[in-house]
Amino acid sequence: MQIAERTAFAWTSSPPARAGGDAEGRGGLRYCGVAARPPLSLRDISPRLTAGAEGNVESMSSEPLEIGKAPPEVLSALRASADRAVLQGPGVGRDAAIVRWGDEALVATSDPITFVDADAGRLALAVNANDIFAVGAEPRWLLATILAPPGTSADALQALLAQLQDACDDEGVALVGGHTEVTDAVSRTVVSCTLIGRAPPDAIVPSDGAQDRDLILQAGPAAVEGTAILGHPQLLERPGISIAAAARALRAIAGVHAMHDVTEGGIATAALELAEAAELSPELIFDDIIWLPETLAICESRDLDPLGLLGSGTLLAAVSPDSADRALADLLSAGVRASMIGRVRAGIRATLSHGGQMRPLPRFARDEALRALDNKESPHPPSEGSC
């Protein structure tokens, strides 16, 4: 059944809701001749990207926070930069900074790997590269800080550095610096990277560009990374956790107004961040989300909600209804499974439709993978060399 038939979304036509991976998504997709993204000057994008957190610090509890991603309210302590070269600064749903550099835009992001030790080098590059891809840029230069716990051997650190170097070589990224040390400040190895990319102005897709009644497009299955960590490490290799193919397919489409990669807190958190960056709210349809059978099985067996499960490998995009055909067709051509899973709206509360029932979209203060890792039953972490 098509998404338009169930929800009366404002399609200009009625394409299949999915591209790739099932019978409903095969065939029938039509190239609609949607124009490529019109060229923008850096001056054009500055006004809509410079507004960051306003610095009105909200009063928060003095109680200790749970382990995991800090709540969005913490960002209220940040202020928009007065530097006019800063085109996009910190804020909810903004995983990369964008800075004017001559006639180009430089894009920078920072992300750590804290959940796992195995494959941490490859994962560290992948999750940072995803942030760069999600704003339409290409990753170029990486700096890595590696903090290892007491007892770590020189061989272990060399193996990690070699894995990181190999990952960079495979992706055409230059590993240009960083810092490595053994410290009692950590109980397991932490790899934290800063990645810098570049893009011409007309390739930039702003994080806060979603518009009222845009459709929410999912590219790539949900919760791949969390499923891999909890028992299916082969998923890190196939389908993998890179959004490169999806982002490259979408960034030239004028009707793709914003993109956001799914990470901690799962697809629900990413949908909220995509919408709230533009002061909108998401409406999600659970039954249209692309799930791997392994994800649903492991969530059922461990009493986890897949909506809040660590989700690197999935890209969300806010797409105008008249660009939906083109977006699905281009993703299908790129070999990426895709589905229209909802829309963003102004003046509503975030909602979830599941099995014909409507309820508030859950917010996850803590990723479901972390909750599973706290259980007494030990999960199966990714094995060495699985990626």
Coordinates of C-alpha atoms in Angstrom, one line a residue:
M1 CA 0.0 0.0 0.0
Q2 CA 1.3 3.4 -0.9
I3 CA 2.1 6.0 1.8
A4 CA -0.1 8.5 0.1
E5 CA -3.1 6.2 0.4
R6 CA -2.7 5.8 4.1
T7 CA -1.8 9.3 5.2
A8 CA -3.0 11.7 2.4
F9 CA 0.5 13.2 2.1
A10 CA 0.7 15.8 -0.5
W11 CA 2.3 13.9 -3.3
T12 CA 2.2 15.5 -6.8
S13 CA 1.9 11.9 -8.1
S14 CA 1.6 8.5 -6.4
P15 CA 5.0 6.7 -6.5
P16 CA 5.7 3.5 -4.5
A17 CA 6.7 4.3 -0.9
R18 CA 10.0 2.3 -1.2
A19 CA 12.9 2.0 -3.6
G20 CA 14.8 -1.3 -3.6
G21 CA 14.7 -4.4 -1.4
D22 CA 11.0 -5.5 -1.9
A23 CA 8.4 -6.1 -4.5
E24 CA 6.7 -2.8 -3.8
G25 CA 9.8 -0.9 -4.5
R26 CA 10.8 -2.6 -7.7
G27 CA 9.8 -1.0 -11.0
G28 CA 7.3 1.8 -11.4
L29 CA 9.6 4.6 -10.4
R30 CA 9.6 7.4 -12.8
Y31 CA 12.2 10.1 -13.5
C32 CA 10.3 13.3 -13.1
G33 CA 12.8 15.7 -14.4
V34 CA 13.3 17.5 -11.1
A35 CA 15.8 20.3 -11.6
A36 CA 19.2 20.0 -10.0
R37 CA 19.9 22.1 -7.0
P38 CA 20.3 25.7 -8.2
P39 CA 23.7 27.3 -7.6
L40 CA 24.1 29.2 -4.3
S41 CA 26.7 31.7 -3.4
L42 CA 28.2 31.5 0.1
R43 CA 26.5 34.8 0.8
D44 CA 23.2 33.3 -0.1
I45 CA 23.5 30.5 2.4
S46 CA 24.9 32.5 5.3
P47 CA 21.7 34.0 6.7
R48 CA 19.9 30.7 7.0
L49 CA 22.9 28.8 8.5
T50 CA 24.4 31.3 11.0
A51 CA 21.7 31.1 13.6
G52 CA 22.9 28.8 16.3
A53 CA 21.9 28.3 19.9
E54 CA 21.0 31.7 21.3
G55 CA 22.9 31.4 24.6
N56 CA 19.8 31.6 26.8
V57 CA 21.0 29.0 29.3
E58 CA 18.1 26.9 30.5
S59 CA 18.0 25.8 34.1
M60 CA 18.7 22.1 34.3
S61 CA 18.8 19.5 37.1
S62 CA 22.0 19.1 39.1
E63 CA 21.3 15.3 39.1
P64 CA 23.9 13.2 37.3
L65 CA 23.0 12.5 33.7
E66 CA 22.6 9.0 32.4
I67 CA 25.4 7.5 30.3
G68 CA 24.9 8.4 26.7
K69 CA 24.3 11.4 24.5
A70 CA 23.7 14.6 26.5
P71 CA 20.1 16.0 26.2
P72 CA 19.5 18.8 23.7
E73 CA 19.0 21.3 26.6
V74 CA 22.7 21.2 27.4
L75 CA 23.3 23.0 24.1
S76 CA 21.5 26.1 25.5
A77 CA 24.8 27.1 27.0
L78 CA 26.2 27.7 23.5
R79 CA 26.0 30.9 21.5
A80 CA 26.0 31.7 17.8
S81 CA 29.4 32.7 16.6
A82 CA 30.0 36.4 15.8
D83 CA 32.5 35.3 13.1
R84 CA 30.9 35.9 9.8
A85 CA 32.8 33.1 8.2
V86 CA 30.8 30.6 10.3
L87 CA 27.9 29.5 8.1
Q88 CA 26.6 26.8 10.4
G89 CA 27.5 26.5 14.1
P90 CA 26.4 24.3 16.9
G91 CA 22.8 23.3 17.5
V92 CA 20.4 20.4 17.7
G93 CA 20.5 18.3 14.6
R94 CA 23.7 20.0 13.4
D95 CA 26.4 17.5 13.4
A96 CA 28.9 19.4 11.2
A97 CA 30.1 23.0 11.2
I98 CA 30.3 24.9 7.9
V99 CA 32.9 27.7 7.5
R100 CA 33.4 30.0 4.5
W101 CA 36.9 29.5 3.0
G102 CA 37.5 31.7 0.0
D103 CA 35.1 30.5 -2.7
E104 CA 34.5 27.1 -1.0
A105 CA 32.9 25.8 2.1
L106 CA 34.9 23.9 4.6
V107 CA 32.9 21.4 6.7
A108 CA 34.2 20.0 10.1
T109 CA 32.8 17.4 12.5
S110 CA 33.9 15.6 15.6
D111 CA 32.7 12.2 16.9
P112 CA 34.0 9.5 19.2
I113 CA 33.7 5.7 19.2
T114 CA 32.9 4.7 22.8
F115 CA 30.7 1.6 22.5
V116 CA 33.2 -0.9 21.2
D117 CA 36.9 -1.7 20.9
A118 CA 36.9 -4.0 17.9
D119 CA 36.8 -2.2 14.5
A120 CA 37.0 1.1 16.4
G121 CA 39.3 2.6 13.7
R122 CA 37.0 1.9 10.8
L123 CA 34.0 2.9 12.8
A124 CA 35.6 6.2 13.8
L125 CA 36.2 7.2 10.2
A126 CA 32.8 6.0 9.1
V127 CA 30.7 7.9 11.6
N128 CA 32.6 11.1 11.1
A129 CA 32.5 10.8 7.3
N130 CA 28.7 10.4 7.6
D131 CA 28.4 13.8 9.2
I132 CA 30.4 15.4 6.3
F133 CA 28.3 13.5 3.6
A134 CA 25.1 14.6 5.3
V135 CA 25.7 18.3 4.4
G136 CA 26.7 17.5 0.9
A137 CA 30.5 17.6 1.3
E138 CA 33.3 15.2 0.7
P139 CA 35.6 14.2 3.6
R140 CA 39.3 15.0 3.1
W141 CA 41.5 15.4 6.3
L142 CA 41.3 13.4 9.6
L143 CA 42.8 14.0 13.0
A144 CA 42.4 11.2 15.6
T145 CA 42.8 11.2 19.4
I146 CA 43.2 7.8 20.9
L147 CA 42.8 7.3 24.7
A148 CA 43.7 3.8 25.8
P149 CA 43.2 2.3 29.3
P150 CA 46.1 1.0 31.5
G151 CA 47.3 -2.4 30.4
T152 CA 47.1 -1.6 26.6
S153 CA 50.0 -2.9 24.7
A154 CA 52.0 -1.2 22.0
D155 CA 51.0 -3.9 19.6
A156 CA 47.3 -3.2 20.3
L157 CA 47.8 0.6 19.6
Q158 CA 49.7 -0.1 16.5
A159 CA 47.0 -2.4 15.2
L160 CA 44.3 0.2 15.9
L161 CA 46.4 2.9 14.1
A162 CA 47.0 0.6 11.2
Q163 CA 43.2 -0.1 10.9
L164 CA 42.5 3.6 11.0
Q165 CA 45.1 4.3 8.4
D166 CA 43.8 1.6 6.1
A167 CA 40.3 2.9 6.4
C168 CA 41.5 6.4 5.5
D169 CA 43.4 5.0 2.5
D170 CA 40.3 3.1 1.3
E171 CA 38.2 6.3 1.4
G172 CA 40.7 8.8 0.0
V173 CA 41.0 10.6 3.3
A174 CA 44.4 11.9 4.6
L175 CA 45.2 11.1 8.2
V176 CA 47.0 14.3 9.1
G177 CA 47.5 14.2 12.8
G178 CA 46.2 13.5 16.3
H179 CA 47.2 12.3 19.7
T180 CA 47.7 8.8 21.3
E181 CA 48.1 8.0 25.0
V182 CA 47.4 5.5 27.7
T183 CA 45.5 7.0 30.6
D184 CA 43.5 5.9 33.6
A185 CA 40.8 8.4 32.6
V186 CA 39.2 5.7 30.5
S187 CA 38.3 2.1 31.2
R188 CA 38.3 1.1 27.5
T189 CA 39.8 2.6 24.4
V190 CA 38.2 5.7 23.1
V191 CA 38.8 6.9 19.5
S192 CA 37.7 10.5 18.9
C193 CA 38.2 12.0 15.5
T194 CA 37.9 15.4 13.9
L195 CA 37.2 15.2 10.1
I196 CA 37.4 18.1 7.7
G197 CA 35.7 18.1 4.3
R198 CA 35.1 20.6 1.5
A199 CA 32.3 21.4 -0.9
P200 CA 31.3 23.9 -3.6
P201 CA 28.6 26.2 -2.3
D202 CA 25.9 24.7 -4.6
A203 CA 26.5 21.2 -3.0
I204 CA 25.8 22.3 0.6
V205 CA 22.6 20.9 2.1
P206 CA 21.8 22.8 5.3
S207 CA 21.0 20.8 8.4
D208 CA 18.1 23.1 9.2
G209 CA 16.5 23.3 5.8
A210 CA 13.4 21.1 6.2
Q211 CA 10.2 22.8 5.2
D212 CA 6.6 22.3 6.4
R213 CA 5.0 19.2 4.8
D214 CA 8.3 17.9 3.5
L215 CA 8.3 14.1 3.3
I216 CA 10.8 12.2 5.5
L217 CA 12.9 9.9 3.3
Q218 CA 14.9 7.0 4.9
A219 CA 17.9 5.7 2.9
G220 CA 19.4 2.5 4.2
P221 CA 18.0 0.1 6.8
A222 CA 17.5 1.3 10.3
A223 CA 19.6 0.4 13.4
V224 CA 22.3 -1.5 11.5
E225 CA 25.1 -0.4 13.9
G226 CA 23.2 -1.3 17.0
T227 CA 22.2 -4.7 15.6
A228 CA 25.8 -5.4 14.7
I229 CA 27.0 -4.5 18.2
L230 CA 24.4 -6.7 19.9
G231 CA 25.1 -9.8 17.9
H232 CA 25.4 -9.5 14.2
P233 CA 28.9 -8.1 13.4
Q234 CA 28.7 -9.1 9.8
L235 CA 26.3 -6.2 9.2
L236 CA 29.2 -3.8 9.6
E237 CA 30.4 -5.1 6.3
R238 CA 27.1 -5.6 4.5
P239 CA 25.0 -3.4 4.3
G240 CA 27.6 -1.4 6.3
I241 CA 27.3 1.9 8.1
S242 CA 28.3 4.4 5.4
I243 CA 25.8 6.8 4.0
A244 CA 28.1 8.0 1.2
A245 CA 26.1 6.5 -1.7
A246 CA 22.8 7.8 -0.4
A247 CA 24.1 11.3 0.2
R248 CA 25.8 11.6 -3.1
A249 CA 22.6 10.5 -4.8
L250 CA 20.5 13.0 -3.0
R251 CA 22.6 16.2 -2.7
A252 CA 22.1 17.3 -6.3
I253 CA 18.3 17.3 -6.1
A254 CA 16.8 20.7 -5.5
G255 CA 13.9 19.4 -3.5
V256 CA 16.1 17.7 -0.9
H257 CA 16.0 20.5 1.7
A258 CA 17.9 18.8 4.6
M259 CA 19.8 15.6 5.4
H260 CA 20.7 14.0 8.8
D261 CA 22.5 10.8 9.5
V262 CA 21.1 8.5 12.2
T263 CA 23.4 7.8 15.2
E264 CA 22.8 7.5 18.9
G265 CA 19.2 7.4 19.9
G266 CA 18.1 5.7 16.7
I267 CA 15.8 6.7 13.9
A268 CA 13.3 8.3 16.2
T269 CA 15.9 10.7 17.7
A270 CA 17.3 11.5 14.2
A271 CA 13.8 12.3 12.9
L272 CA 13.2 14.7 15.9
E273 CA 16.6 16.4 15.3
L274 CA 15.9 16.7 11.5
A275 CA 12.6 18.4 12.2
E276 CA 13.4 20.4 15.3
A277 CA 16.4 22.0 13.6
A278 CA 13.9 23.7 11.4
E279 CA 11.3 24.3 14.3
L280 CA 9.1 21.6 12.9
S281 CA 7.9 18.2 14.2
P282 CA 8.0 14.7 12.6
E283 CA 5.2 12.3 11.9
L284 CA 6.6 8.8 11.5
I285 CA 5.0 5.6 10.1
F286 CA 6.6 2.6 11.8
D287 CA 5.3 0.2 9.2
D288 CA 7.1 2.1 6.4
I289 CA 10.5 2.1 8.1
I290 CA 13.0 -0.3 6.5
W291 CA 14.1 -2.9 9.2
L292 CA 16.4 -5.8 8.9
P293 CA 14.9 -9.1 10.2
E294 CA 18.0 -9.4 12.5
T295 CA 17.1 -6.0 14.1
L296 CA 13.5 -6.9 14.8
A297 CA 14.5 -10.3 16.1
I298 CA 17.2 -9.0 18.5
C299 CA 15.0 -6.2 19.7
E300 CA 12.1 -8.6 20.5
S301 CA 14.5 -11.1 22.3
R302 CA 16.0 -8.3 24.4
D303 CA 12.9 -6.2 24.9
L304 CA 14.3 -3.2 23.1
D305 CA 12.6 -0.6 21.0
P306 CA 14.2 -0.5 17.5
L307 CA 13.2 3.1 17.1
G308 CA 15.9 4.0 19.7
L309 CA 18.6 1.7 18.6
L310 CA 22.0 3.0 17.4
G311 CA 21.6 3.7 13.7
S312 CA 24.8 4.6 11.8
G313 CA 24.2 3.6 8.2
T314 CA 20.8 5.3 7.8
L315 CA 20.3 8.7 6.2
L316 CA 17.2 10.7 6.7
A317 CA 16.2 13.5 4.3
A318 CA 13.5 16.1 4.2
V319 CA 12.2 16.0 0.6
S320 CA 9.6 18.1 -1.1
P321 CA 6.6 15.9 -2.4
D322 CA 7.3 16.8 -6.0
S323 CA 10.9 15.6 -5.7
A324 CA 10.0 12.2 -4.1
D325 CA 9.9 10.2 -7.4
R326 CA 13.4 11.5 -8.4
A327 CA 14.8 10.9 -4.9
L328 CA 13.6 7.3 -4.8
A329 CA 14.7 6.6 -8.3
D330 CA 18.2 8.0 -7.8
L331 CA 18.6 6.0 -4.6
L332 CA 17.5 2.8 -6.4
S333 CA 20.0 3.4 -9.2
A334 CA 22.7 3.9 -6.5
G335 CA 21.8 0.5 -5.0
V336 CA 20.3 2.0 -1.8
R337 CA 17.1 0.8 -0.2
A338 CA 14.8 3.7 0.5
S339 CA 11.3 4.5 1.8
M340 CA 9.2 7.5 2.6
I341 CA 8.5 7.1 6.3
G342 CA 6.6 10.2 7.2
R343 CA 6.7 14.0 7.0
V344 CA 7.5 17.1 9.0
R345 CA 4.8 19.6 10.0
A346 CA 4.5 22.9 11.7
G347 CA 2.4 23.4 14.8
I348 CA 1.9 19.8 15.8
R349 CA 3.4 17.3 18.3
A350 CA 5.8 14.6 17.1
T351 CA 3.7 11.4 16.4
L352 CA 4.2 7.8 15.5
S353 CA 1.7 5.7 13.5
H354 CA 2.1 2.0 14.2
G355 CA -0.4 -0.7 13.2
G356 CA -3.1 2.0 12.5
Q357 CA -2.7 3.5 16.0
M358 CA -1.3 7.0 16.6
R359 CA 0.8 7.9 19.6
P360 CA 3.5 10.4 20.6
L361 CA 6.9 9.7 19.0
P362 CA 9.1 8.4 21.8
R363 CA 12.2 10.3 22.9
F364 CA 15.2 8.2 24.0
A365 CA 17.3 9.8 26.7
R366 CA 19.6 6.8 26.3
D367 CA 20.3 4.6 23.3
E368 CA 18.7 1.2 23.5
A369 CA 22.1 -0.4 22.7
L370 CA 23.5 1.0 25.9
R371 CA 20.5 -0.3 27.8
A372 CA 21.2 -3.8 26.4
L373 CA 24.9 -3.6 27.2
D374 CA 23.9 -2.9 30.8
N375 CA 21.9 -6.2 31.0
K376 CA 23.4 -9.1 32.9
E377 CA 23.2 -11.3 29.8
S378 CA 26.4 -10.4 27.9
P379 CA 25.8 -9.3 24.3
H380 CA 28.1 -10.5 21.5
P381 CA 30.3 -7.6 20.5
P382 CA 31.7 -7.2 17.0
S383 CA 34.5 -9.7 16.3
E384 CA 38.0 -8.6 15.3
G385 CA 38.3 -8.0 11.5
S386 CA 34.6 -8.1 10.9
C387 CA 34.6 -4.8 9.0

